[in-house]
Amino acid sequence: MQKLYDEVSSLDKRCYENFGLSEDILMEHAADGMADFIKSKFSKGSSVLIVCGSGNNGADGIALARLLHPDYNVKILHLKKPKSDMAKLQKKRLDAIGLKECCTIESCDVLVDAIVGTGFRGEFNPEISSVIDEMNNSDAYKIACDVPSGYKFFADATLTMGALKKDMYLDAHKEYVGDIKVIDLGVGRDIYECESNWNLLDLEDLNLPNRNKKDTHKGSYGHLACVVGEKIGAGVLCSKSALRFGAGLVSVVGYNTTNIPHSIMSSELLPKTTSAIAIGMGLGDSYSDMDLKSFLNNDYPLIADADILHMDILQEILKRENVVLTPHAKEFISVLRLCKLADISVDELQKNRFKYVELFCKTYPKVTLLLKGANVIIAKDDKFFINPHGSSKLAKGGSGDVLSGLIGSLLAQRYTPLEATFNASLAHVSLALNYTGSDFSLTPDDLISQIGKL
Ligand SMILES: NC(=O)C1=CN([C@@H]2O[C@H](COP(=O)(O)OP(=O)(O)OC[C@H]3O[C@@H](n4cnc5c(N)ncnc54)[C@H](O)[C@@H]3O)[C@@H](O)[C@H]2O)[C@@H](O)CC1
Ligand SMILES: [K+]
């Protein structure tokens, strides 16, 4: 798990004040880290074009040019005259050793974007936009210094300074960042970083269910009741995934329980041994609120997904102690509207995912939220996690039902709602990563069949 930050300038400030490391020292480490990365990937003599802006992001680029010259065939393109003190200082140092400047995006092996970093504001003018377009069309290996400029530069790798920035994990930014690597700035990351409520999940954080105990029976692993409605298929996918992920028993519950697999039980009412409930997937609108209340008159841990996220009964669900909600963007705006927290478009949500998740969690600190997306957000109270490992393979009907089953299974096996949610989310993305077929071909059944190989 790695920490994420809204901004790192306060962390830089701690370095100046607490560790006696000047801005100059930090920048030299930033440039050195980028130089090491390039040296590890490209042999001496490779051509490197560094495109610099006028602030400290540009200054990082100028320092990099000095560190690579003359072992590499380095060229530098100043889009604007150095303006910040550090950019002017780095330019003076570079001029002293003499280096070719160029004025167009030439063909090269490595292209570094040091136009603008965390100081980007507003929009690029057409001139800079067209340079970035040219850079994007280059065949070179593309490196973004700190962050891709304005999230318009498509990087193969982003070498980010000091610590991970939350903004890099906005869904829309996933197209631009490429592989992200943190560069240390003269002190180890553990020293540079301070507390943060936001964390990035690593695949290694996955904690799978275990069967280490020998004297057990199916009841030891819980009983998930999956309340199904109109579209029975969704409930079946959820149930099969839950059973495969270790729940001792799984039942589909409701009026429509025909044609279900032999391994899944069925009943009209909640079974007496129920230890967790999954509700919402494929529910349709065939139940009245009264019907649904009969499934909710208990305090079992519960995962609510899909159709129920649009229903008034959600208000009742949100009062429970151990609830997990798993909306995608469209469902989350419905949740926010039902809760009278915000009336916003999907576009507004996607631009401000972190803000609206924080707003929801402040109002409902007992609820665990999983907001689906290219980078999944999992949150409870003041703890926030981003799972960035999902892939477009998962963009298919039924993937979400499998995820609900994984969460429901862990809830039934008595994981806490937060643990159940982030472990299920990590398992879900791992299933897609482990799938060896073509990207477009993954089906929910493929996901379920891979669970046994985790
Ligand atoms: N201690 C520090 O301050 C460190 C800073 N570092 C680097 O410094 C960067 C931040 O530096 P700054 O705060 O100077 O900011 P930036 O260099 O990211 O951006 C500011 C510059 O970009 C220009 N700019 C902003 N918006 C623009 C727009 N829409 N179109 C065109 N130009 C625009 C501004 O005119 C200004 O010159 C980081 O991203 C990182 O690369 C690193 O060297 C690590 C240490
Ligand atoms: K940049």
Coordinates of C-alpha atoms and ligand atoms in Angstrom, one line a residue:
M1 CA 0.0 0.0 0.0
Q2 CA 1.4 3.4 -0.9
K3 CA 0.3 6.9 0.3
L4 CA -1.3 9.4 -1.9
Y5 CA -1.3 13.2 -1.6
D6 CA -3.4 16.2 -2.8
E7 CA -0.2 18.2 -3.0
V8 CA 3.5 17.6 -2.2
S9 CA 4.7 21.2 -1.7
S10 CA 4.1 20.8 2.0
L11 CA 6.3 17.7 2.0
D12 CA 9.0 19.6 0.1
K13 CA 8.8 22.3 2.8
R14 CA 9.3 19.7 5.5
C15 CA 12.5 18.7 3.7
Y16 CA 13.8 22.3 3.7
E17 CA 12.9 22.9 7.3
N18 CA 13.4 19.6 9.0
F19 CA 16.2 18.0 7.0
G20 CA 18.2 21.0 5.8
L21 CA 17.6 20.0 2.2
S22 CA 17.3 23.0 -0.1
E23 CA 15.1 23.3 -3.2
D24 CA 18.3 22.9 -5.3
I25 CA 19.2 19.6 -3.6
L26 CA 15.7 18.2 -4.1
M27 CA 15.7 19.2 -7.7
E28 CA 19.2 17.6 -8.3
H29 CA 17.8 14.3 -6.9
A30 CA 14.7 14.7 -9.1
A31 CA 16.8 15.0 -12.2
D32 CA 19.2 12.3 -11.1
G33 CA 16.3 9.9 -10.6
M34 CA 15.1 10.6 -14.1
A35 CA 18.7 10.2 -15.5
D36 CA 19.0 6.9 -13.7
F37 CA 15.7 5.7 -15.2
I38 CA 16.8 6.6 -18.8
K39 CA 20.3 5.1 -18.3
S40 CA 18.7 1.8 -17.1
K41 CA 16.6 1.6 -20.2
F42 CA 18.6 3.2 -23.0
S43 CA 22.2 2.7 -24.0
K44 CA 24.8 5.5 -24.2
G45 CA 24.5 7.5 -27.4
S46 CA 20.7 7.3 -27.6
S47 CA 19.0 10.5 -28.5
V48 CA 17.0 12.3 -25.8
L49 CA 14.9 15.4 -26.5
I50 CA 13.7 17.3 -23.4
V51 CA 10.9 19.8 -23.9
C52 CA 10.9 22.4 -21.1
G53 CA 8.6 25.0 -19.7
S54 CA 9.4 28.1 -17.7
G55 CA 8.8 26.9 -14.1
N56 CA 10.4 24.3 -11.9
N57 CA 9.1 21.4 -14.0
G58 CA 11.1 22.9 -16.8
A59 CA 14.0 23.3 -14.4
D60 CA 13.9 19.5 -13.7
G61 CA 14.2 19.0 -17.4
I62 CA 17.1 21.4 -17.8
A63 CA 19.0 19.7 -14.9
L64 CA 18.3 16.3 -16.6
A65 CA 19.9 17.6 -19.8
R66 CA 23.1 18.5 -17.9
L67 CA 23.2 15.1 -16.2
L68 CA 22.8 13.1 -19.5
H69 CA 25.2 15.2 -21.6
P70 CA 27.5 14.2 -23.3
D71 CA 27.0 10.4 -22.8
Y72 CA 23.6 10.7 -24.5
N73 CA 22.8 12.7 -27.6
V74 CA 20.7 15.3 -25.7
K75 CA 18.8 18.2 -27.2
I76 CA 16.7 20.7 -25.4
L77 CA 13.7 22.7 -26.6
H78 CA 12.7 25.7 -24.4
L79 CA 9.0 26.3 -25.1
K80 CA 9.3 29.5 -22.9
K81 CA 12.2 31.4 -21.4
P82 CA 13.1 30.1 -17.9
K83 CA 11.1 32.2 -15.4
S84 CA 11.4 30.6 -11.9
D85 CA 14.6 31.2 -9.9
M86 CA 15.4 27.5 -10.2
A87 CA 14.8 27.4 -13.9
K88 CA 17.1 30.4 -14.4
L89 CA 19.8 28.8 -12.2
Q90 CA 19.6 25.4 -14.1
K91 CA 19.8 27.2 -17.4
K92 CA 22.9 29.1 -16.3
R93 CA 24.5 25.7 -15.3
L94 CA 23.5 24.2 -18.6
D95 CA 24.8 27.1 -20.7
A96 CA 28.1 26.7 -18.9
I97 CA 28.6 23.2 -20.3
G98 CA 27.2 24.1 -23.7
L99 CA 24.3 22.1 -25.2
K100 CA 22.5 22.0 -28.5
E101 CA 19.1 23.7 -28.4
C102 CA 16.5 22.8 -31.0
C103 CA 13.3 24.5 -32.0
T104 CA 11.1 21.6 -33.3
I105 CA 10.1 18.2 -32.1
E106 CA 12.8 16.1 -33.8
S107 CA 12.9 12.4 -34.1
C108 CA 14.5 10.8 -31.0
D109 CA 14.7 7.7 -28.9
V110 CA 13.5 9.3 -25.7
L111 CA 11.2 12.3 -25.4
V112 CA 10.8 14.0 -22.0
D113 CA 7.9 16.3 -21.2
A114 CA 9.1 18.9 -18.7
I115 CA 6.7 21.6 -19.9
V116 CA 4.6 22.0 -16.7
G117 CA 4.1 19.9 -13.6
T118 CA 2.0 20.6 -10.5
G119 CA 1.9 24.3 -11.3
F120 CA -0.4 23.9 -14.3
R121 CA -3.4 26.2 -14.3
G122 CA -6.2 26.7 -16.8
E123 CA -5.7 25.5 -20.3
F124 CA -2.8 25.5 -22.8
N125 CA -2.8 28.0 -25.6
P126 CA -3.1 26.6 -29.2
E127 CA 0.7 26.9 -29.7
I128 CA 1.6 24.7 -26.8
S129 CA -1.3 22.3 -27.5
S130 CA 0.1 21.8 -31.0
V131 CA 3.6 21.1 -29.7
I132 CA 2.1 18.5 -27.3
D133 CA 0.1 17.0 -30.2
E134 CA 3.4 16.6 -32.1
M135 CA 5.1 15.1 -29.1
N136 CA 2.2 12.6 -28.8
N137 CA 2.7 11.6 -32.4
S138 CA 6.4 10.9 -31.9
D139 CA 7.5 7.3 -32.0
A140 CA 9.9 7.9 -29.1
Y141 CA 9.7 6.4 -25.6
K142 CA 7.8 9.1 -23.7
I143 CA 8.6 10.2 -20.2
A144 CA 6.5 12.7 -18.2
C145 CA 8.5 14.7 -15.6
D146 CA 6.5 14.6 -12.4
V147 CA 3.1 14.6 -14.1
P148 CA 2.1 14.6 -17.8
S149 CA 1.7 18.2 -18.7
G150 CA -1.9 19.3 -18.3
Y151 CA -2.8 15.6 -18.6
K152 CA -2.5 16.1 -22.4
F153 CA 0.8 14.3 -22.9
F154 CA 0.5 10.6 -23.4
A155 CA 3.4 9.2 -21.4
D156 CA 4.8 5.7 -21.4
A157 CA 6.2 6.4 -18.0
T158 CA 5.6 9.2 -15.4
L159 CA 8.5 9.8 -13.1
T160 CA 6.9 11.6 -10.2
M161 CA 8.9 13.5 -7.6
G162 CA 8.9 12.5 -3.9
A163 CA 5.4 10.9 -3.6
L164 CA 2.3 9.8 -5.5
K165 CA -0.2 12.5 -6.3
K166 CA -3.9 11.6 -6.0
D167 CA -4.7 13.5 -9.2
M168 CA -2.8 11.0 -11.3
Y169 CA -5.4 8.4 -10.4
L170 CA -8.4 10.3 -11.7
D171 CA -10.1 7.9 -14.2
A172 CA -9.6 10.3 -17.1
H173 CA -5.9 10.6 -16.3
K174 CA -5.3 6.9 -16.6
E175 CA -4.9 7.2 -20.4
Y176 CA -2.0 9.7 -19.9
V177 CA 0.2 8.5 -17.0
G178 CA 1.6 5.2 -18.3
D179 CA 3.7 3.4 -15.7
I180 CA 4.2 5.5 -12.6
K181 CA 7.5 5.5 -10.7
V182 CA 8.3 7.6 -7.7
I183 CA 11.7 9.4 -7.5
D184 CA 13.2 9.9 -4.1
L185 CA 14.3 13.5 -3.4
G186 CA 17.3 13.1 -1.1
V187 CA 15.6 11.3 1.7
G188 CA 13.8 7.9 1.7
R189 CA 10.1 7.9 0.9
D190 CA 9.2 6.9 4.4
I191 CA 10.9 10.0 5.7
Y192 CA 9.7 12.4 3.0
E193 CA 6.1 11.3 3.4
C194 CA 3.7 12.2 6.2
E195 CA 0.3 10.8 7.2
S196 CA -2.3 10.5 4.5
N197 CA -5.9 9.3 4.6
W198 CA -5.6 8.3 0.9
N199 CA -3.8 5.1 -0.1
L200 CA -3.0 3.3 -3.3
L201 CA -3.6 -0.5 -3.1
D202 CA -0.9 -2.8 -4.4
L203 CA -1.8 -6.2 -5.8
E204 CA 0.3 -7.7 -2.9
D205 CA -2.1 -6.3 -0.4
L206 CA -4.6 -9.0 -1.4
N207 CA -5.5 -11.2 1.6
L208 CA -7.2 -14.3 0.3
P209 CA -9.6 -16.4 2.4
N210 CA -7.8 -19.4 3.9
R211 CA -8.8 -22.8 5.0
N212 CA -6.0 -23.3 7.5
K213 CA -8.3 -24.6 10.3
K214 CA -8.8 -28.4 10.1
D215 CA -11.8 -29.0 12.4
T216 CA -14.4 -27.1 10.3
H217 CA -17.5 -27.5 8.3
K218 CA -19.4 -25.5 5.7
G219 CA -21.1 -23.5 8.3
S220 CA -17.7 -22.1 9.4
Y221 CA -17.4 -20.2 6.1
G222 CA -20.7 -18.4 6.2
H223 CA -23.9 -18.4 4.1
L224 CA -24.5 -15.7 1.5
A225 CA -28.1 -15.0 0.7
C226 CA -28.3 -13.4 -2.8
V227 CA -31.7 -11.7 -3.2
V228 CA -32.7 -12.0 -6.8
G229 CA -35.5 -10.6 -8.9
E230 CA -36.3 -10.1 -12.6
K231 CA -32.9 -10.8 -14.2
I232 CA -31.9 -14.0 -12.5
G233 CA -28.6 -14.2 -14.4
A234 CA -27.1 -11.4 -12.4
G235 CA -27.9 -13.2 -9.1
V236 CA -26.5 -16.5 -10.5
L237 CA -23.2 -14.8 -11.5
C238 CA -23.0 -13.2 -8.0
S239 CA -23.8 -16.5 -6.3
K240 CA -21.4 -18.6 -8.4
S241 CA -18.6 -16.1 -7.7
A242 CA -19.4 -16.1 -4.0
L243 CA -19.3 -19.9 -3.7
R244 CA -16.0 -20.1 -5.7
F245 CA -14.5 -17.5 -3.4
G246 CA -15.0 -19.5 -0.3
A247 CA -18.4 -19.0 1.2
G248 CA -19.6 -22.2 2.8
L249 CA -23.1 -21.9 1.4
V250 CA -24.8 -19.7 -1.1
S251 CA -28.5 -19.3 -1.7
V252 CA -30.5 -17.3 -4.2
V253 CA -33.5 -15.9 -2.4
G254 CA -36.7 -14.5 -3.9
Y255 CA -39.7 -15.4 -6.0
N256 CA -37.7 -16.2 -9.2
T257 CA -35.3 -19.0 -8.5
T258 CA -35.7 -21.3 -11.4
N259 CA -32.9 -22.6 -13.6
I260 CA -30.1 -22.0 -11.1
P261 CA -26.9 -24.1 -10.9
H262 CA -27.0 -27.3 -8.8
S263 CA -24.3 -26.0 -6.4
I264 CA -26.5 -23.0 -5.4
M265 CA -29.4 -23.4 -3.0
S266 CA -32.6 -21.5 -3.3
S267 CA -35.4 -20.3 -1.0
E268 CA -38.2 -17.8 -1.0
L269 CA -37.2 -16.3 2.4
L270 CA -33.8 -15.7 3.9
P271 CA -32.3 -18.9 5.2
K272 CA -31.9 -19.2 9.0
T273 CA -28.1 -19.7 8.6
T274 CA -27.6 -16.5 6.6
S275 CA -24.5 -14.6 7.5
A276 CA -24.5 -11.9 4.8
I277 CA -26.8 -10.6 2.1
A278 CA -26.2 -9.5 -1.5
I279 CA -29.0 -7.4 -2.9
G280 CA -29.7 -5.3 -6.0
M281 CA -28.1 -7.2 -8.9
G282 CA -30.8 -7.9 -11.5
L283 CA -33.5 -7.0 -9.1
G284 CA -35.7 -5.1 -11.6
D285 CA -38.7 -3.4 -10.2
S286 CA -40.8 -6.4 -9.3
Y287 CA -40.5 -6.0 -5.5
S288 CA -42.4 -3.5 -3.5
D289 CA -40.5 -1.6 -0.7
M290 CA -42.5 -3.8 1.7
D291 CA -41.3 -7.0 0.0
L292 CA -37.7 -5.7 0.2
K293 CA -38.1 -4.7 3.8
S294 CA -38.7 -8.4 4.6
F295 CA -35.2 -9.1 3.5
L296 CA -33.7 -6.2 5.4
N297 CA -35.3 -6.8 8.8
N298 CA -32.0 -8.1 10.3
D299 CA -28.5 -6.9 10.9
Y300 CA -26.5 -9.1 8.6
P301 CA -23.7 -7.5 6.7
L302 CA -25.0 -6.5 3.3
I303 CA -23.7 -5.6 -0.1
A304 CA -26.0 -3.4 -2.2
D305 CA -25.5 -3.0 -5.9
A306 CA -27.2 -2.0 -9.2
D307 CA -31.0 -1.6 -9.2
I308 CA -31.4 -1.0 -5.5
L309 CA -29.1 2.0 -5.7
H310 CA -31.9 3.8 -7.5
M311 CA -34.6 2.9 -5.0
D312 CA -35.9 4.9 -2.0
I313 CA -35.3 1.9 0.2
L314 CA -31.6 2.8 0.0
Q315 CA -32.3 5.3 2.8
E316 CA -33.1 2.3 5.1
I317 CA -30.1 0.4 3.9
L318 CA -27.8 3.3 4.7
K319 CA -28.9 3.2 8.3
R320 CA -27.4 -0.3 8.8
E321 CA -24.1 -1.0 10.5
N322 CA -22.3 -3.2 8.0
V323 CA -23.2 -2.1 4.5
V324 CA -21.2 -2.0 1.3
L325 CA -22.4 0.0 -1.6
T326 CA -20.8 -0.7 -5.1
P327 CA -22.1 1.9 -7.5
H328 CA -20.6 2.8 -10.9
A329 CA -20.6 6.6 -11.8
K330 CA -24.2 6.7 -12.9
E331 CA -25.4 4.8 -9.9
F332 CA -23.4 7.0 -7.6
I333 CA -25.0 10.2 -8.8
S334 CA -28.3 8.5 -8.1
V335 CA -27.2 7.6 -4.6
L336 CA -26.0 11.2 -4.1
R337 CA -29.4 12.5 -5.3
L338 CA -31.4 10.1 -3.1
C339 CA -29.3 11.1 -0.1
K340 CA -29.9 14.8 -1.0
L341 CA -26.1 15.3 -1.0
A342 CA -25.7 16.5 -4.6
D343 CA -27.6 16.7 -7.9
I344 CA -24.8 16.4 -10.4
S345 CA -24.0 14.9 -13.9
V346 CA -21.7 12.0 -14.5
D347 CA -19.3 14.4 -16.0
E348 CA -19.1 16.5 -12.9
L349 CA -18.7 13.4 -10.8
Q350 CA -15.9 12.0 -12.9
K351 CA -14.0 15.3 -12.7
N352 CA -14.4 15.4 -8.9
R353 CA -14.6 11.7 -7.9
F354 CA -12.5 12.2 -4.8
K355 CA -14.5 15.2 -3.5
Y356 CA -17.9 13.4 -3.8
V357 CA -16.6 10.2 -2.2
E358 CA -15.3 12.3 0.7
L359 CA -18.7 14.1 0.9
F360 CA -20.6 10.8 1.0
C361 CA -18.3 9.2 3.6
K362 CA -18.5 12.3 5.9
T363 CA -22.3 11.9 5.8
Y364 CA -22.4 8.1 6.1
P365 CA -19.2 7.2 8.1
K366 CA -20.5 3.7 8.8
V367 CA -21.0 2.8 5.1
T368 CA -18.3 1.2 3.0
L369 CA -18.3 2.6 -0.5
L370 CA -16.8 1.2 -3.6
L371 CA -17.0 3.6 -6.6
K372 CA -16.4 1.7 -9.7
G373 CA -14.3 3.1 -12.6
A374 CA -11.0 2.8 -14.3
N375 CA -9.4 3.4 -10.9
V376 CA -11.8 2.0 -8.3
I377 CA -12.2 4.0 -5.1
I378 CA -12.9 2.2 -1.8
A379 CA -13.7 4.3 1.2
K380 CA -15.1 4.2 4.7
D381 CA -15.3 7.1 7.1
D382 CA -11.9 8.9 6.8
K383 CA -10.0 6.0 5.1
F384 CA -9.7 6.1 1.3
F385 CA -8.1 3.6 -1.0
I386 CA -7.6 3.6 -4.8
N387 CA -7.3 0.3 -6.7
P388 CA -5.6 1.3 -10.0
H389 CA -5.1 -2.3 -11.3
G390 CA -8.3 -2.7 -13.2
S391 CA -8.3 -3.0 -16.9
S392 CA -10.6 -2.5 -19.9
K393 CA -11.0 -6.3 -20.0
L394 CA -13.5 -5.8 -17.1
A395 CA -15.7 -3.4 -19.1
K396 CA -18.4 -6.0 -19.7
G397 CA -21.9 -6.8 -18.4
G398 CA -21.7 -9.2 -15.5
S399 CA -18.3 -8.1 -14.2
G400 CA -19.9 -6.1 -11.5
D401 CA -22.1 -9.1 -10.4
V402 CA -18.9 -11.2 -10.0
L403 CA -17.4 -8.4 -7.9
S404 CA -20.6 -8.3 -5.7
G405 CA -20.3 -12.1 -5.3
L406 CA -16.6 -11.7 -4.2
I407 CA -17.5 -9.0 -1.6
G408 CA -20.6 -10.9 -0.4
S409 CA -18.5 -14.1 0.0
L410 CA -16.0 -12.3 2.2
L411 CA -18.7 -10.6 4.2
A412 CA -20.3 -14.1 4.7
Q413 CA -16.8 -15.3 5.8
R414 CA -16.8 -12.5 8.4
Y415 CA -14.3 -10.1 7.0
T416 CA -15.1 -6.6 8.0
P417 CA -16.9 -4.6 5.3
L418 CA -13.8 -2.6 4.5
E419 CA -11.5 -5.6 4.4
A420 CA -14.1 -7.6 2.3
T421 CA -14.4 -4.7 -0.2
F422 CA -10.7 -4.0 -0.8
N423 CA -9.7 -7.7 -0.9
A424 CA -12.6 -8.5 -3.2
S425 CA -11.7 -5.6 -5.5
L426 CA -8.0 -6.7 -5.6
A427 CA -9.1 -10.3 -6.3
H428 CA -11.4 -9.0 -9.1
V429 CA -8.7 -7.1 -10.9
S430 CA -6.2 -9.9 -10.4
L431 CA -8.7 -12.3 -12.2
A432 CA -8.7 -10.0 -15.2
L433 CA -4.9 -9.6 -15.1
N434 CA -4.4 -13.3 -14.9
Y435 CA -6.7 -14.0 -17.9
T436 CA -4.5 -14.9 -20.9
G437 CA -7.1 -14.5 -23.6
S438 CA -7.5 -11.5 -25.8
D439 CA -8.5 -8.2 -24.0
F440 CA -12.0 -8.1 -25.6
S441 CA -12.9 -11.7 -24.8
L442 CA -13.1 -11.9 -21.0
T443 CA -16.6 -13.0 -19.8
P444 CA -17.9 -13.1 -16.2
D445 CA -17.8 -16.9 -16.4
D446 CA -14.1 -16.6 -17.3
L447 CA -13.6 -14.5 -14.2
I448 CA -15.4 -17.0 -12.0
S449 CA -13.4 -19.9 -13.4
Q450 CA -10.1 -18.1 -12.6
I451 CA -11.0 -17.6 -9.0
G452 CA -9.6 -21.0 -8.1
K453 CA -6.2 -20.1 -9.5
L454 CA -5.7 -17.0 -7.3
Ligands
LIG1 N1 11.0 21.6 -4.2 C1 10.4 21.8 -5.2 O1 9.7 22.8 -5.4 C2 10.5 20.8 -6.3 C3 9.8 21.0 -7.5 N2 9.9 20.1 -8.5 C4 9.3 20.3 -9.8 O2 8.7 21.5 -9.8 C5 7.4 21.4 -10.3 C6 6.5 22.5 -9.8 O3 7.1 23.7 -10.2 P1 6.4 25.1 -10.3 O4 5.6 25.3 -9.0 O5 7.4 26.1 -10.7 O6 5.3 24.8 -11.4 P2 5.4 24.2 -12.9 O7 6.7 24.3 -13.4 O8 4.7 22.9 -12.8 O9 4.4 25.2 -13.6 C7 4.6 26.6 -13.5 C8 4.9 27.1 -14.8 O10 4.1 26.7 -15.8 C9 3.4 27.8 -16.4 N3 2.1 27.4 -16.7 C10 1.1 27.2 -15.8 N4 -0.1 26.9 -16.4 C11 0.2 27.0 -17.7 C12 -0.7 26.9 -18.8 N5 -2.0 26.6 -18.8 N6 -0.1 27.1 -20.0 C13 1.2 27.4 -20.2 N7 2.0 27.5 -19.1 C14 1.5 27.3 -17.9 C15 3.6 28.9 -15.5 O11 3.7 30.1 -16.2 C16 4.9 28.6 -14.8 O12 6.0 29.1 -15.5 C17 7.0 20.0 -10.0 O13 6.0 19.5 -10.9 C18 8.3 19.3 -10.2 O14 8.5 18.9 -11.5 C19 10.9 19.0 -8.4 O15 12.1 19.5 -8.9 C20 11.1 18.5 -7.0 C21 11.4 19.6 -6.0
K2 K 5.5 17.5 -17.1

